XYZ file of C-alpha atoms in Angstrom:
80
model
C -28.894 -162.820 -194.579
C -32.302 -163.968 -195.760
C -31.345 -167.638 -195.591
C -30.172 -167.108 -192.019
C -33.400 -165.283 -191.153
C -35.333 -168.307 -192.312
C -33.076 -170.597 -190.247
C -33.383 -168.464 -187.068
C -37.005 -167.218 -186.974
C -36.647 -166.237 -183.318
C -33.725 -163.857 -183.917
C -33.981 -160.623 -182.014
C -31.224 -158.662 -183.753
C -29.956 -158.494 -187.348
C -26.622 -156.694 -187.785
C -26.023 -155.956 -191.466
C -23.007 -154.519 -193.165
C -24.295 -151.913 -195.566
C -22.221 -153.390 -198.409
C -23.089 -157.023 -198.958
C -22.367 -159.474 -201.817
C -25.187 -159.126 -204.301
C -25.960 -155.525 -203.518
C -26.598 -153.019 -200.773
C -28.239 -154.350 -197.589
C -31.090 -151.779 -197.723
C -32.559 -153.813 -200.591
C -33.271 -156.784 -198.313
C -34.525 -154.889 -195.282
C -38.236 -155.191 -196.290
C -37.837 -158.976 -196.642
C -36.045 -159.195 -193.283
C -38.882 -157.203 -191.651
C -41.393 -159.622 -193.107
C -39.464 -162.746 -191.992
C -38.423 -161.384 -188.587
C -41.056 -158.797 -187.569
C -39.821 -158.569 -183.952
C -36.114 -158.296 -184.757
C -34.176 -155.043 -184.544
C -32.349 -154.400 -187.829
C -29.092 -152.402 -187.557
C -26.722 -151.272 -190.260
C -23.028 -151.499 -189.440
C -21.277 -149.325 -191.978
C -18.414 -147.076 -192.833
C -20.480 -145.377 -195.541
C -22.715 -142.366 -195.488
C -26.420 -143.205 -195.591
C -29.273 -141.174 -196.961
C -32.023 -140.306 -194.516
C -34.254 -142.674 -196.376
C -31.791 -145.581 -195.937
C -31.273 -144.830 -192.294
C -35.059 -144.714 -191.699
C -35.395 -148.329 -192.849
C -33.466 -149.650 -189.824
C -33.683 -149.334 -186.035
C -30.098 -148.033 -185.689
C -26.963 -147.254 -187.660
C -23.522 -148.031 -186.166
C -20.537 -146.456 -187.819
C -17.263 -148.248 -188.469
C -14.722 -148.366 -187.105
C -16.146 -149.527 -183.790
C -14.456 -151.484 -181.081
C -15.767 -154.884 -180.042
C -16.351 -153.407 -176.591
C -18.546 -150.615 -177.968
C -20.465 -153.064 -180.221
C -21.182 -155.318 -177.214
C -22.241 -152.309 -175.132
C -24.655 -151.293 -177.853
C -26.159 -154.827 -178.065
C -26.436 -154.984 -174.241
C -28.240 -151.628 -174.236
C -31.090 -152.856 -176.418
C -34.345 -153.450 -174.654
C -35.997 -156.792 -175.430
C -38.624 -156.262 -177.943
């Protein structure tokens, strides 16, 4: 995720699975915020999150989610 953030510095949205190779995604959120300060960071997970974990990101989407619902969520985001 961090390599991609460096490759796409104008990204507006980062959708992270909570469980990633190398460890939980919440460990890289501070680095993502530094690399992509304008991007929305969203966890896409089937796991329960602590309030502290959820507070690190702009939204939490729970699996399972249909492609239609995921696209509707993305379309609902205000540019920012």
